[in-house]
Each structure stands twice: as C-alpha cells, then as structure tokens.
Short mmCIF file of C-alpha atoms in Angstrom, two decimals:
data_model
loop_
_atom_site.label_atom_id
_atom_site.label_comp_id
_atom_site.label_asym_id
_atom_site.label_seq_id
_atom_site.Cartn_x
_atom_site.Cartn_y
_atom_site.Cartn_z
CA UNK A 1 70.28 139.99 94.40
CA UNK A 2 71.88 138.91 97.67
CA UNK A 3 74.85 140.97 98.80
CA UNK A 4 77.86 139.12 100.15
CA UNK A 5 78.18 139.05 103.89
CA UNK A 6 81.41 139.69 105.75
CA UNK A 7 81.73 135.96 106.43
CA UNK A 8 81.24 134.93 102.79
CA UNK A 9 84.02 137.29 101.70
CA UNK A 10 86.49 135.55 104.00
CA UNK A 11 87.74 132.19 102.74
CA UNK A 12 88.03 128.66 103.95
CA UNK A 13 91.65 127.91 103.12
CA UNK A 14 92.61 124.54 101.67
CA UNK A 15 96.25 123.87 102.55
CA UNK A 16 97.80 121.91 99.69
CA UNK A 17 100.22 119.16 100.72
CA UNK A 18 100.69 118.03 97.11
CA UNK A 19 97.43 116.14 96.81
CA UNK A 20 95.87 115.57 93.42
CA UNK A 21 92.53 116.33 95.11
CA UNK A 22 93.34 119.70 96.71
CA UNK A 23 91.37 121.53 94.01
CA UNK A 24 88.50 119.09 94.42
CA UNK A 25 88.32 119.85 98.15
CA UNK A 26 88.10 123.56 97.35
CA UNK A 27 85.31 122.84 94.90
CA UNK A 28 83.37 120.73 97.42
CA UNK A 29 83.55 123.60 99.91
CA UNK A 30 82.05 125.93 97.34
CA UNK A 31 79.32 123.39 96.57
CA UNK A 32 78.42 123.71 100.25
CA UNK A 33 77.90 127.45 99.73
CA UNK A 34 81.18 128.65 101.28
CA UNK A 35 83.99 130.45 99.47
CA UNK A 36 87.38 128.67 99.41
CA UNK A 37 90.93 129.31 98.29
CA UNK A 38 94.03 127.09 98.02
CA UNK A 39 97.32 127.96 99.72
CA UNK A 40 100.62 126.02 99.78
CA UNK A 41 101.68 124.13 102.90
CA UNK A 42 104.72 126.41 103.02
CA UNK A 43 102.52 129.37 103.99
CA UNK A 44 103.40 130.62 107.46
CA UNK A 45 100.90 131.07 110.25
CA UNK A 46 101.26 134.84 109.79
CA UNK A 47 100.52 134.59 106.06
CA UNK A 48 97.50 132.39 106.72
CA UNK A 49 96.22 134.69 109.45
CA UNK A 50 96.51 137.65 107.07
CA UNK A 51 93.87 136.05 104.85
CA UNK A 52 91.44 136.03 107.81
CA UNK A 53 90.21 132.48 107.16
CA UNK A 54 86.93 131.30 108.62
CA UNK A 55 88.08 127.68 108.33
CA UNK A 56 91.12 125.63 107.34
CA UNK A 57 91.21 122.25 105.61
CA UNK A 58 94.48 120.31 105.40
CA UNK A 59 94.58 118.27 102.20
CA UNK A 60 95.95 114.80 101.61
CA UNK A 61 99.32 114.19 100.01
CA UNK A 62 101.58 111.44 98.66
CA UNK A 63 104.26 111.66 101.36
CA UNK A 64 104.82 110.00 104.72
CA UNK A 65 105.08 112.31 107.71
CA UNK A 66 108.29 110.44 108.62
CA UNK A 67 110.10 111.02 105.33
CA UNK A 68 113.01 113.49 105.37
CA UNK A 69 111.77 116.71 103.83
CA UNK A 70 108.12 115.64 104.00
CA UNK A 71 105.67 118.54 103.67
CA UNK A 72 104.97 120.12 107.04
CA UNK A 73 102.82 122.89 108.46
CA UNK A 74 103.75 125.85 110.61
CA UNK A 75 102.56 124.69 114.04
CA UNK A 76 101.41 128.24 114.74
CA UNK A 77 98.47 127.62 112.40
CA UNK A 78 96.88 125.57 115.18
CA UNK A 79 97.12 128.57 117.53
CA UNK A 80 95.03 130.85 115.30
CA UNK A 81 91.73 129.68 116.79
CA UNK A 82 90.36 128.77 113.35
CA UNK A 83 88.21 125.62 112.90
CA UNK A 84 90.40 123.05 111.13
CA UNK A 85 89.73 119.77 109.32
CA UNK A 86 92.55 117.36 108.40
CA UNK A 87 92.11 114.91 105.52
CA UNK A 88 94.36 111.86 104.98
CA UNK A 89 97.94 113.23 105.12
CA UNK A 90 96.57 116.45 106.63
CA UNK A 91 94.88 114.32 109.32
CA UNK A 92 98.23 112.75 110.15
CA UNK A 93 100.04 116.11 110.18
CA UNK A 94 97.44 117.42 112.60
CA UNK A 95 97.76 114.36 114.85
CA UNK A 96 101.56 114.43 114.92
CA UNK A 97 101.80 118.21 115.47
CA UNK A 98 99.29 118.18 118.34
CA UNK A 99 100.98 115.34 120.26
CA UNK A 100 99.29 112.25 118.85
CA UNK A 101 101.11 109.31 117.29
CA UNK A 102 101.39 108.30 113.65
CA UNK A 103 102.69 104.80 113.07
CA UNK A 104 104.04 102.78 110.18
CA UNK A 105 102.22 99.58 111.03
CA UNK A 106 102.55 97.92 107.64
CA UNK A 107 98.75 97.87 107.37
CA UNK A 108 97.74 99.73 104.24
CA UNK A 109 94.31 100.71 102.99
CA UNK A 110 93.62 101.70 99.40
CA UNK A 111 90.27 102.16 97.72
CA UNK A 112 86.87 101.17 99.09
CA UNK A 113 86.98 100.46 102.84
CA UNK A 114 84.30 99.81 105.47
CA UNK A 115 84.34 102.32 108.32
CA UNK A 116 82.50 102.09 111.65
CA UNK A 117 81.26 105.27 113.33
CA UNK A 118 81.76 105.45 117.10
CA UNK A 119 78.70 106.45 119.11
CA UNK A 120 76.75 109.30 117.52
CA UNK A 121 79.75 110.36 115.41
CA UNK A 122 80.11 113.71 117.12
CA UNK A 123 79.64 116.97 115.23
CA UNK A 124 81.65 115.81 112.22
CA UNK A 125 79.89 112.51 111.52
CA UNK A 126 76.47 113.29 112.94
CA UNK A 127 73.47 111.90 111.13
CA UNK A 128 75.41 109.26 109.22
CA UNK A 129 75.05 105.46 109.15
CA UNK A 130 77.11 103.56 111.72
CA UNK A 131 78.59 101.49 108.91
CA UNK A 132 79.63 103.21 105.68
CA UNK A 133 81.92 102.81 102.71
CA UNK A 134 84.81 105.27 102.46
CA UNK A 135 87.72 105.81 100.07
CA UNK A 136 91.14 105.27 101.64
CA UNK A 137 94.66 105.86 100.31
CA UNK A 138 97.28 105.54 103.04
CA UNK A 139 100.19 103.50 104.35
CA UNK A 140 100.80 105.26 107.68
CA UNK A 141 98.02 105.67 110.22
CA UNK A 142 97.18 107.58 113.37
CA UNK A 143 97.74 105.07 116.17
CA UNK A 144 96.87 107.44 119.02
CA UNK A 145 94.78 110.59 118.93
CA UNK A 146 96.15 113.75 120.56
CA UNK A 147 95.09 114.48 124.12
CA UNK A 148 91.60 115.92 124.32
CA UNK A 149 90.49 114.33 121.03
CA UNK A 150 87.66 111.82 120.76
CA UNK A 151 87.96 108.91 118.33
CA UNK A 152 84.98 109.17 115.97
CA UNK A 153 85.52 106.24 113.58
CA UNK A 154 87.66 103.18 112.91
CA UNK A 155 88.23 100.46 110.32
CA UNK A 156 89.52 96.91 110.62
CA UNK A 157 93.07 98.15 109.98
CA UNK A 158 92.93 101.65 111.48
CA UNK A 159 91.67 102.15 115.01
CA UNK A 160 91.78 105.95 114.73
CA UNK A 161 90.18 106.67 111.36
CA UNK A 162 88.59 109.94 112.49
CA UNK A 163 88.81 112.17 115.54
CA UNK A 164 87.51 115.46 116.87
CA UNK A 165 87.93 118.07 119.58
CA UNK A 166 84.79 120.19 119.90
CA UNK A 167 86.41 122.73 122.23
CA UNK A 168 89.17 123.58 119.72
CA UNK A 169 86.94 122.81 116.72
CA UNK A 170 89.66 120.55 115.30
CA UNK A 171 88.63 117.46 113.34
CA UNK A 172 90.17 114.91 111.03
CA UNK A 173 89.43 111.86 108.88
CA UNK A 174 91.82 109.34 107.39
CA UNK A 175 89.70 108.83 104.29
CA UNK A 176 88.92 111.19 101.39
CA UNK A 177 85.47 112.76 101.87
CA UNK A 178 85.93 114.95 98.80
CA UNK A 179 85.70 112.04 96.33
CA UNK A 180 82.34 110.61 95.34
CA UNK A 181 83.54 107.09 96.22
CA UNK A 182 83.08 108.02 99.90
CA UNK A 183 79.37 107.49 100.50
CA UNK A 184 78.76 110.42 102.84
CA UNK A 185 81.81 112.53 102.06
CA UNK A 186 80.03 115.76 101.20
CA UNK A 187 77.99 115.48 104.40
CA UNK A 188 81.26 115.40 106.37
CA UNK A 189 82.49 118.57 104.66
CA UNK A 190 79.13 120.27 105.23
CA UNK A 191 79.08 119.23 108.91
CA UNK A 192 82.52 120.75 109.37
CA UNK A 193 81.61 123.98 107.61
CA UNK A 194 78.09 124.58 108.88
CA UNK A 195 78.02 122.85 112.28
CA UNK A 196 81.59 122.88 113.55
CA UNK A 197 82.68 126.21 112.02
CA UNK A 198 79.17 127.72 112.05
CA UNK A 199 79.43 129.09 108.50
CA UNK A 200 76.30 129.98 106.53
CA UNK A 201 75.77 128.63 103.01
CA UNK A 202 75.61 132.09 101.50
CA UNK A 203 78.16 132.01 98.67
CA UNK A 204 76.47 131.61 95.28
CA UNK A 205 76.48 132.88 91.71
CA UNK A 206 74.29 135.85 92.62
CA UNK A 207 76.61 137.34 95.19
CA UNK A 208 79.67 136.48 93.08
CA UNK A 209 78.21 138.68 90.36
CA UNK A 210 77.51 141.49 92.82
CA UNK A 211 81.02 141.32 94.23
CA UNK A 212 82.73 141.19 90.84
CA UNK A 213 80.66 144.03 89.40
CA UNK A 214 81.77 146.18 92.32
CA UNK A 215 85.43 145.16 91.88
CA UNK A 216 85.36 145.76 88.13
CA UNK A 217 83.84 149.21 88.57
CA UNK A 218 86.48 150.09 91.18
CA UNK A 219 89.32 148.87 88.96
CA UNK A 220 88.14 150.32 85.65
CA UNK A 221 86.45 153.54 86.73
CA UNK A 222 85.57 155.45 83.57
CA UNK A 223 88.28 153.72 81.51
CA UNK A 224 87.69 151.89 78.27
CA UNK A 225 87.98 148.10 78.15
CA UNK A 226 88.48 145.52 75.42
CA UNK A 227 87.85 141.80 75.61
CA UNK A 228 88.84 139.07 73.21
CA UNK A 229 85.95 136.72 72.52
CA UNK A 230 87.04 133.22 71.55
CA UNK A 231 83.63 131.62 71.15
CA UNK A 232 84.12 129.70 74.39
CA UNK A 233 82.26 129.86 77.70
CA UNK A 234 84.99 131.58 79.70
CA UNK A 235 85.49 134.68 77.55
CA UNK A 236 81.74 134.93 76.92
CA UNK A 237 80.89 135.01 80.63
CA UNK A 238 83.83 137.27 81.50
CA UNK A 239 82.73 139.77 78.86
CA UNK A 240 79.09 139.64 79.95
CA UNK A 241 80.14 140.27 83.57
CA UNK A 242 82.29 143.24 82.60
CA UNK A 243 79.54 144.57 80.33
CA UNK A 244 77.12 144.43 83.28
CA UNK A 245 79.63 146.46 85.31
CA UNK A 246 80.70 149.13 82.81
CA UNK A 247 78.29 148.89 79.86
CA UNK A 248 79.41 150.64 76.69
CA UNK A 249 82.91 151.22 78.06
CA UNK A 250 83.54 147.65 76.84
CA UNK A 251 84.29 146.74 73.25
CA UNK A 252 84.65 143.05 72.42
CA UNK A 253 87.20 141.99 69.85
CA UNK A 254 86.74 138.74 68.02
CA UNK A 255 89.98 137.63 66.39
CA UNK A 256 89.51 135.15 63.59
CA UNK A 257 92.97 133.63 63.88
CA UNK A 258 92.17 130.69 61.65
CA UNK A 259 92.46 128.27 64.59
CA UNK A 260 88.72 128.09 65.19
CA UNK A 261 86.34 125.19 64.78
CA UNK A 262 83.88 125.14 61.91
CA UNK A 263 81.28 127.97 61.94
CA UNK A 264 82.51 129.48 65.22
CA UNK A 265 82.93 132.96 63.79
CA UNK A 266 79.28 133.08 62.77
CA UNK A 267 78.14 131.83 66.20
CA UNK A 268 80.00 134.59 68.02
CA UNK A 269 78.93 137.34 65.66
CA UNK A 270 75.27 136.30 65.75
CA UNK A 271 74.34 134.38 68.93
CA UNK A 272 76.44 136.26 71.46
CA UNK A 273 75.81 139.77 70.22
CA UNK A 274 72.06 139.10 70.03
CA UNK A 275 71.95 137.92 73.67
CA UNK A 276 74.11 140.64 75.25
CA UNK A 277 74.01 143.75 73.09
CA UNK A 278 77.80 144.02 73.40
CA UNK A 279 79.60 145.98 70.72
CA UNK A 280 81.72 143.56 68.67
CA UNK A 281 84.59 144.23 66.29
CA UNK A 282 85.85 141.31 64.18
CA UNK A 283 89.47 141.14 63.03
CA UNK A 284 90.55 138.78 60.26
CA UNK A 285 94.04 137.73 61.39
CA UNK A 286 94.27 134.30 59.81
CA UNK A 287 97.31 135.11 57.70
CA UNK A 288 99.06 136.86 60.60
CA UNK A 289 98.78 133.83 62.89
CA UNK A 290 99.76 131.28 60.24
CA UNK A 291 102.86 133.29 59.34
CA UNK A 292 103.86 133.55 63.01
CA UNK A 293 103.38 129.80 63.54
CA UNK A 294 105.20 128.72 60.38
CA UNK A 295 107.85 126.10 61.09
CA UNK A 296 106.99 125.86 64.82
CA UNK A 297 106.20 122.44 66.31
CA UNK A 298 107.04 122.87 70.00
CA UNK A 299 103.74 123.13 71.92
CA UNK A 300 104.95 125.65 74.50
CA UNK A 301 106.35 127.88 71.77
CA UNK A 302 103.07 127.62 69.86
CA UNK A 303 101.11 128.66 72.96
CA UNK A 304 103.34 131.66 73.55
CA UNK A 305 103.18 132.73 69.90
CA UNK A 306 99.39 132.50 69.87
CA UNK A 307 99.17 134.48 73.13
CA UNK A 308 101.55 137.09 71.75
CA UNK A 309 99.67 137.46 68.49
CA UNK A 310 96.39 137.82 70.39
CA UNK A 311 97.82 140.78 72.23
CA UNK A 312 99.29 142.27 69.07
CA UNK A 313 95.82 141.98 67.49
CA UNK A 314 94.32 143.82 70.46
CA UNK A 315 96.94 146.54 70.18
CA UNK A 316 96.08 146.94 66.50
CA UNK A 317 92.40 147.16 67.45
CA UNK A 318 93.23 149.84 69.99
CA UNK A 319 94.85 151.97 67.29
CA UNK A 320 91.80 151.51 65.09
CA UNK A 321 89.53 152.71 67.91
CA UNK A 322 91.78 155.57 69.05
CA UNK A 323 89.70 158.27 67.39
CA UNK A 324 86.64 157.16 69.33
CA UNK A 325 88.61 157.01 72.57
CA UNK A 326 90.00 160.52 72.04
CA UNK A 327 86.50 161.92 71.99
CA UNK A 328 86.14 161.47 75.75
CA UNK A 329 89.83 161.46 76.60
CA UNK A 330 89.82 157.84 77.72
CA UNK A 331 92.39 155.52 76.13
CA UNK A 332 91.78 151.79 76.11
CA UNK A 333 93.69 150.68 79.20
CA UNK A 334 92.10 147.39 80.23
CA UNK A 335 92.00 143.89 78.77
CA UNK A 336 89.49 141.27 79.95
CA UNK A 337 90.75 137.71 80.28
CA UNK A 338 88.62 134.62 80.93
CA UNK A 339 91.18 133.09 83.28
CA UNK A 340 89.75 130.36 85.55
CA UNK A 341 91.13 128.89 88.77
CA UNK A 342 92.38 125.68 87.08
CA UNK A 343 94.31 127.87 84.60
CA UNK A 344 96.04 129.59 87.52
CA UNK A 345 96.81 126.32 89.31
CA UNK A 346 98.14 124.48 86.25
CA UNK A 347 100.33 127.44 85.34
CA UNK A 348 102.00 127.28 88.74
CA UNK A 349 100.09 130.13 90.33
CA UNK A 350 98.43 130.16 93.70
CA UNK A 351 99.65 126.88 95.17
CA UNK A 352 103.42 126.86 94.85
CA UNK A 353 103.18 123.85 92.55
CA UNK A 354 105.27 123.22 89.46
CA UNK A 355 104.20 124.58 86.09
CA UNK A 356 102.34 121.92 84.11
CA UNK A 357 101.81 124.08 81.04
CA UNK A 358 101.68 127.71 80.14
CA UNK A 359 98.22 129.02 79.38
CA UNK A 360 97.43 131.85 77.03
CA UNK A 361 95.35 133.39 79.80
CA UNK A 362 98.14 133.11 82.37
CA UNK A 363 101.64 132.24 81.24
CA UNK A 364 101.72 133.14 77.54
CA UNK A 365 101.38 136.91 77.69
CA UNK A 366 104.26 139.10 76.47
CA UNK A 367 106.31 141.02 79.01
CA UNK A 368 105.57 144.32 77.26
CA UNK A 369 101.81 143.96 77.68
CA UNK A 370 100.19 147.35 77.09
CA UNK A 371 97.00 146.63 79.05
CA UNK A 372 96.01 146.14 82.67
CA UNK A 373 94.26 142.78 83.05
CA UNK A 374 90.70 142.41 84.28
CA UNK A 375 90.11 138.78 85.32
CA UNK A 376 86.69 138.46 86.96
CA UNK A 377 86.65 134.63 86.80
CA UNK A 378 90.15 133.99 88.13
CA UNK A 379 88.99 132.31 91.36
CA UNK A 380 86.20 130.24 89.79
CA UNK A 381 85.78 126.70 88.50
CA UNK A 382 84.06 125.95 85.19
CA UNK A 383 80.73 124.87 86.68
CA UNK A 384 80.60 128.11 88.68
CA UNK A 385 81.28 130.09 85.50
CA UNK A 386 78.38 128.36 83.75
CA UNK A 387 76.09 129.18 86.70
CA UNK A 388 77.10 132.84 86.51
CA UNK A 389 76.49 132.85 82.75
CA UNK A 390 72.97 131.53 83.25
CA UNK A 391 72.36 134.11 85.98
CA UNK A 392 73.45 136.81 83.53
CA UNK A 393 70.97 135.55 80.95
CA UNK A 394 73.33 134.09 78.38
CA UNK A 395 71.72 131.50 76.08
CA UNK A 396 72.32 127.84 76.81
CA UNK A 397 73.96 127.34 73.40
CA UNK A 398 76.82 129.47 74.73
CA UNK A 399 76.81 128.61 78.45
CA UNK A 400 76.55 124.85 77.84
CA UNK A 401 79.26 124.76 75.20
CA UNK A 402 82.09 122.28 75.72
CA UNK A 403 85.41 123.79 76.85
CA UNK A 404 87.72 124.81 74.02
CA UNK A 405 91.31 125.97 74.59
CA UNK A 406 92.18 129.60 73.98
CA UNK A 407 94.98 128.65 71.54
CA UNK A 408 92.31 126.78 69.58
CA UNK A 409 93.15 124.07 67.07
CA UNK A 410 96.75 125.25 67.14
CA UNK A 411 97.41 122.99 70.13
CA UNK A 412 95.36 120.12 68.75
CA UNK A 413 97.74 119.70 65.85
CA UNK A 414 100.78 117.76 67.02
CA UNK A 415 103.36 119.33 64.74
CA UNK A 416 103.52 122.46 62.62
CA UNK A 417 100.29 124.40 62.09
CA UNK A 418 99.43 124.93 58.43
CA UNK A 419 96.28 125.96 56.57
CA UNK A 420 95.86 122.47 55.07
CA UNK A 421 96.28 120.74 58.43
CA UNK A 422 93.77 123.08 60.03
CA UNK A 423 91.16 122.20 57.41
CA UNK A 424 91.75 118.49 57.98
CA UNK A 425 91.31 118.87 61.73
CA UNK A 426 88.38 121.27 61.41
CA UNK A 427 86.45 118.77 59.31
CA UNK A 428 87.25 115.83 61.60
CA UNK A 429 86.30 117.83 64.70
CA UNK A 430 82.98 118.88 63.16
CA UNK A 431 82.09 115.26 62.37
CA UNK A 432 82.90 114.09 65.91
CA UNK A 433 80.83 116.87 67.51
CA UNK A 434 77.94 116.29 65.12
CA UNK A 435 77.77 112.56 65.87
CA UNK A 436 78.04 113.07 69.64
CA UNK A 437 75.15 115.52 69.49
CA UNK A 438 73.07 113.16 67.34
CA UNK A 439 73.66 110.40 69.92
CA UNK A 440 72.52 112.68 72.77
CA UNK A 441 75.89 112.47 74.51
CA UNK A 442 76.76 116.16 74.86
CA UNK A 443 75.80 116.21 78.55
CA UNK A 444 77.63 112.94 79.30
CA UNK A 445 81.10 114.21 78.45
CA UNK A 446 83.15 117.20 79.58
CA UNK A 447 84.62 117.65 76.14
CA UNK A 448 86.01 115.64 73.25
CA UNK A 449 89.23 117.10 71.88
CA UNK A 450 90.00 115.83 68.38
CA UNK A 451 93.75 115.74 67.76
CA UNK A 452 95.63 115.56 64.45
CA UNK A 453 98.97 113.74 64.57
CA UNK A 454 100.35 115.86 61.77
CA UNK A 455 103.92 114.58 61.96
CA UNK A 456 102.82 110.93 61.93
CA UNK A 457 101.90 108.93 58.86
CA UNK A 458 100.17 105.57 59.09
CA UNK A 459 99.73 103.04 56.32
CA UNK A 460 96.22 102.33 55.10
CA UNK A 461 94.19 100.94 52.23
CA UNK A 462 91.63 103.19 50.57
CA UNK A 463 90.09 102.66 47.12
CA UNK A 464 92.17 99.49 46.59
CA UNK A 465 95.32 101.54 46.96
CA UNK A 466 97.97 101.92 49.63
CA UNK A 467 97.80 105.23 51.51
CA UNK A 468 99.95 107.07 54.03
CA UNK A 469 97.52 109.25 55.94
CA UNK A 470 97.42 111.06 59.24
CA UNK A 471 95.93 109.46 62.38
CA UNK A 472 93.16 111.32 64.20
CA UNK A 473 92.86 110.90 67.99
CA UNK A 474 89.54 111.10 69.80
CA UNK A 475 89.89 112.24 73.42
CA UNK A 476 86.42 112.09 75.06
CA UNK A 477 86.74 112.89 78.76
CA UNK A 478 84.47 113.14 81.79
CA UNK A 479 85.32 115.68 84.47
CA UNK A 480 83.81 118.10 86.96
CA UNK A 481 86.36 120.89 86.83
CA UNK A 482 89.22 119.77 84.53
CA UNK A 483 91.58 119.26 87.47
CA UNK A 484 91.06 115.50 87.20
CA UNK A 485 89.38 113.57 84.39
CA UNK A 486 88.68 110.09 83.09
CA UNK A 487 88.08 108.96 79.55
CA UNK A 488 84.40 108.63 78.65
CA UNK A 489 83.16 105.16 77.75
CA UNK A 490 81.32 106.11 74.57
CA UNK A 491 79.10 103.48 72.93
CA UNK A 492 80.95 101.42 70.34
CA UNK A 493 78.41 102.19 67.63
CA UNK A 494 78.98 105.93 68.11
CA UNK A 495 82.74 105.51 67.95
CA UNK A 496 82.35 103.37 64.83
CA UNK A 497 80.17 106.00 63.16
CA UNK A 498 82.65 108.78 63.94
CA UNK A 499 85.58 106.72 62.67
CA UNK A 500 83.84 105.67 59.47
CA UNK A 501 82.75 109.20 58.63
CA UNK A 502 86.15 110.76 59.32
CA UNK A 503 88.08 108.22 57.25
CA UNK A 504 85.53 108.45 54.45
CA UNK A 505 84.97 112.21 54.38
CA UNK A 506 88.23 113.83 55.53
CA UNK A 507 91.08 113.80 53.11
CA UNK A 508 94.49 112.53 54.26
CA UNK A 509 93.06 110.71 57.29
CA UNK A 510 93.09 106.92 57.20
CA UNK A 511 93.08 106.01 60.88
CA UNK A 512 91.09 107.03 63.99
CA UNK A 513 92.31 106.07 67.47
CA UNK A 514 90.85 106.48 70.96
CA UNK A 515 92.78 108.00 73.89
CA UNK A 516 91.90 106.07 77.07
CA UNK A 517 94.24 107.90 79.47
CA UNK A 518 92.94 109.46 82.68
CA UNK A 519 94.13 112.77 84.17
CA UNK A 520 96.47 112.30 85.90
CA UNK A 521 98.76 111.08 84.41
CA UNK A 522 97.78 112.65 81.08
CA UNK A 523 96.39 116.15 80.61
CA UNK A 524 93.14 116.66 78.69
CA UNK A 525 94.86 118.40 75.80
CA UNK A 526 97.79 116.72 74.06
CA UNK A 527 99.82 119.93 73.88
#
C-alpha cells in the first residue's frame, strides 16, 4: 500500500466566497489525485499559511466585487508564493487585488458560452481545442488583466475570460471548470494542479487508509472503542477502518431504534459481520426511541432527540460491557462516528457558512457526551468513502447501498413519529426500492427518499368509498456528493408501478406524489 508523501498530506485550499460549487471544486481536485480542504474567505493570510497549502483555488460567488460588504480576500494571500487559481468571482477578486480592472459593462453571460483560446493557451489551457463550450455565470467581467498577466481566452462578451502569469503561477478563468457543462473543465483543474503547481496525483483510497489507520492508532492507543452501526455505508466503512487499526479493541453496537427500513437489522447482523469479523452487540431500543419522540413534530427537535437517544444507548451498552473492560483496565472511551465532509459543511462547520440543518453525526450530540469521538471519514465525500470500503474488502451489497440518514425514517415522517406511521412508511419505502431494483435503476439514482406526510390527509376513492389517507412523496435524486442534486427523471411506467403498488398494498395511503425540486433550493431530505 502506498504511503502518503509529504506533498499529499498538505492540502490545496479552496477559498469559499459563498459559491454553491465550492464543495464541487474540492471534489474535482481530489478526483485529480490531490488532497483538498475548504476554508472561508475570511481566513487571514497567516491562517492560510499555517495550513501549508500546496495550492489555492478561489471559488466563485454570488456577489459583485463592487458591492458594499462583498466578500474579499486578505491581499497577503498573494504574497505567500503559493500557486493560485481564481474561478468566476475568485477570478475577479484576483484581478482587482493585483491591479487589474473589473467592469460592470452590462454584458452578462449565463449558461453555455463559446470561448476562444488565445495562442497555445499557456500552461492552464494547454492541449485544449481553440474553440470550446464553457459554463458562465457572471454580470461583471475583467476588462483589463493585471500587469504581467497574459490573456489566455475570450468570449464575444468578455475579452479577458482567462489569464495567467507563469512566473507567479497565478491563473484565472471566468467560467466554471468544476461543472460538467464546461467541456474541458477537469483538464483545466488538472493543468493547474499538475503542470502549474507541479503536484503529483498521489492521493487515493490506499494512502487515505494508511494515514487514517495511523491516526486512529495514535488517538486510541490501547483504549476500547464502540461504534454504532446504522446499516448505512458511512458507519460500515468507518467501523471497518477502525477495526483495521485496532482490531478487537472495537465493539460495534447496532441499535434497533425502530426507525429502520424493512429487514435492515438482519442485513447488519448477517452481511456485515460475515464480511468483517467485527464483534457486534444488538440493542432493542424501539420502545425507548418511540417514547422519547412522542408528541414531537419539529424536525430539528426530532434529530436532536434521536442523536441523544443514540448516545444514551451507547452509554447503556458501555455499562453492560464494563465487566469485560475491567479485565484489562481499559474503559470504553471512544465512539466512532461516520461523519462525512458534507455533514460538516451543512452543519456550519469548516467553511464559516450558516447552519442548514443539524446532523446526528455533527450537531445533534448532547453536551454531556461521555466519549471522545473518532471520525475517520470527516474529510471525505461519499464516493471516496465507497472507494475506501471496496479497498477494505466490504461486500458491494453494503458499499453500494444508497445513502440513508442516521436519524432513519424518523426524519422521513413529516409530523409525529408513531409505530403505526413507521409501518406505513416502511412498507411504502420497501415497495419503491424493490421496483427501482427490478427496473435496473439503482445505479442511475443517488437515492430515493420516500416521505410520509403524516399530518396531511388527502381525499381519495378506494373500494367505491371515500377515503382520507396520507400522501406519500417519492424523492428520487441524482447527485455526485449530496452537496448539489437534481431530481431523477424516472421512467413513467416505473413511477406508475410504484404508485399503484403503494396505494393498493399500504394501508392509509391513497396518493403518491413526485418531488421534482433540485438542490438547491431544496435539500434531499424533507426534514
């Protein structure tokens, strides 16, 4: 297994100016084999220098550089001698800070735009067609490049659509190379990383495992560790990684909180244990969770209650295992969490952005937490987690499983969570997943949340009688990392089959609707 080099341990920093694509930029950098992290634009040059970046990318953003209070960058960042790439708003910030001109010409470009490469395109655009389609989203534009910069591309409305300074290793493009709508966008990012910055493509799942195993061993030592398995990919991979690092010091706890999908308990107890050899203890906490959630409809409160009860379950498990721990004098001090980078970002961590939602892996933990957290996946995106799971030898039935929220069906019931409502949703969810699998669509969608509108009643006709049943919402989405998503255009015959089966087979449901909202503005989950 390849060990990480000094370079691959140091990050390319993506400076977030409020762009919806900042996380996507970070992901594209990692696809090029280079480690990346996101920092807020408010970070000072000293704070950025402390991270020892090997490259800096300035993201786009919704603001105008002329607006009062518009996001800015500490000019000292450009004195650090670090190769830097500006994208869209970041391109304009770079131009303005370094003495160029940004103008409000009234000429706007949005969406697909034809760009013309000047000469050989320089280091940044080398090896690309002279004419190419790019994805624009701007009102202002760079009207004059800073002194010492060469104009590398233009469009009919923007004479300075890209520039570069090879001596300083500063580059910028007005368009968005991180989106797939830009024909050669990934090539631009790779040229910046590998040619301009001279970075090797040496960051991969193998050396992530090696690094994390070393970190886990250093953190845990000879201590005992517990991990809550949910049946999902994140906790499964996190536990397998910790098990690789500390072996039998880890005990996995599977809490049957009653918020699971159909047959998930059996899958965890059989499939996962067989593939890893991890010791598993199952706790039946269905009544505990239902009692705690009784009368609660607010989604944030539900998330916090579920997170709290998870921890209380772990604490109860610790007491049950205390006799074993006393044998070697090692109490259970550590708790493994399958926190991913999108969880951190959406919970307001890491970028200085506002909290979108609390997450049971991030924002829903009680203040009196008795364990020290071990979060080996905290800097990773979902596709990277799957790659690590495959590298660790986990079966595809687990690694390829669709994402499922830690709070389970509790946040897919809009309204109070009750045993009856859970059974309704469990049956509807099982039908939807079964029909998607039959149609061969599992690899075409990111996930398909099935939501019960428990506090809504819709009129219907069933068996020649008038009914007042609950609506079920289908939310099939396509995404790469859950930071952005679009609704999946499922075939009508598949949708019809799902709808017919749910309304025929699931009691108290007389209507099935389709959610066709992208993210943004809507999140993937309803709560």
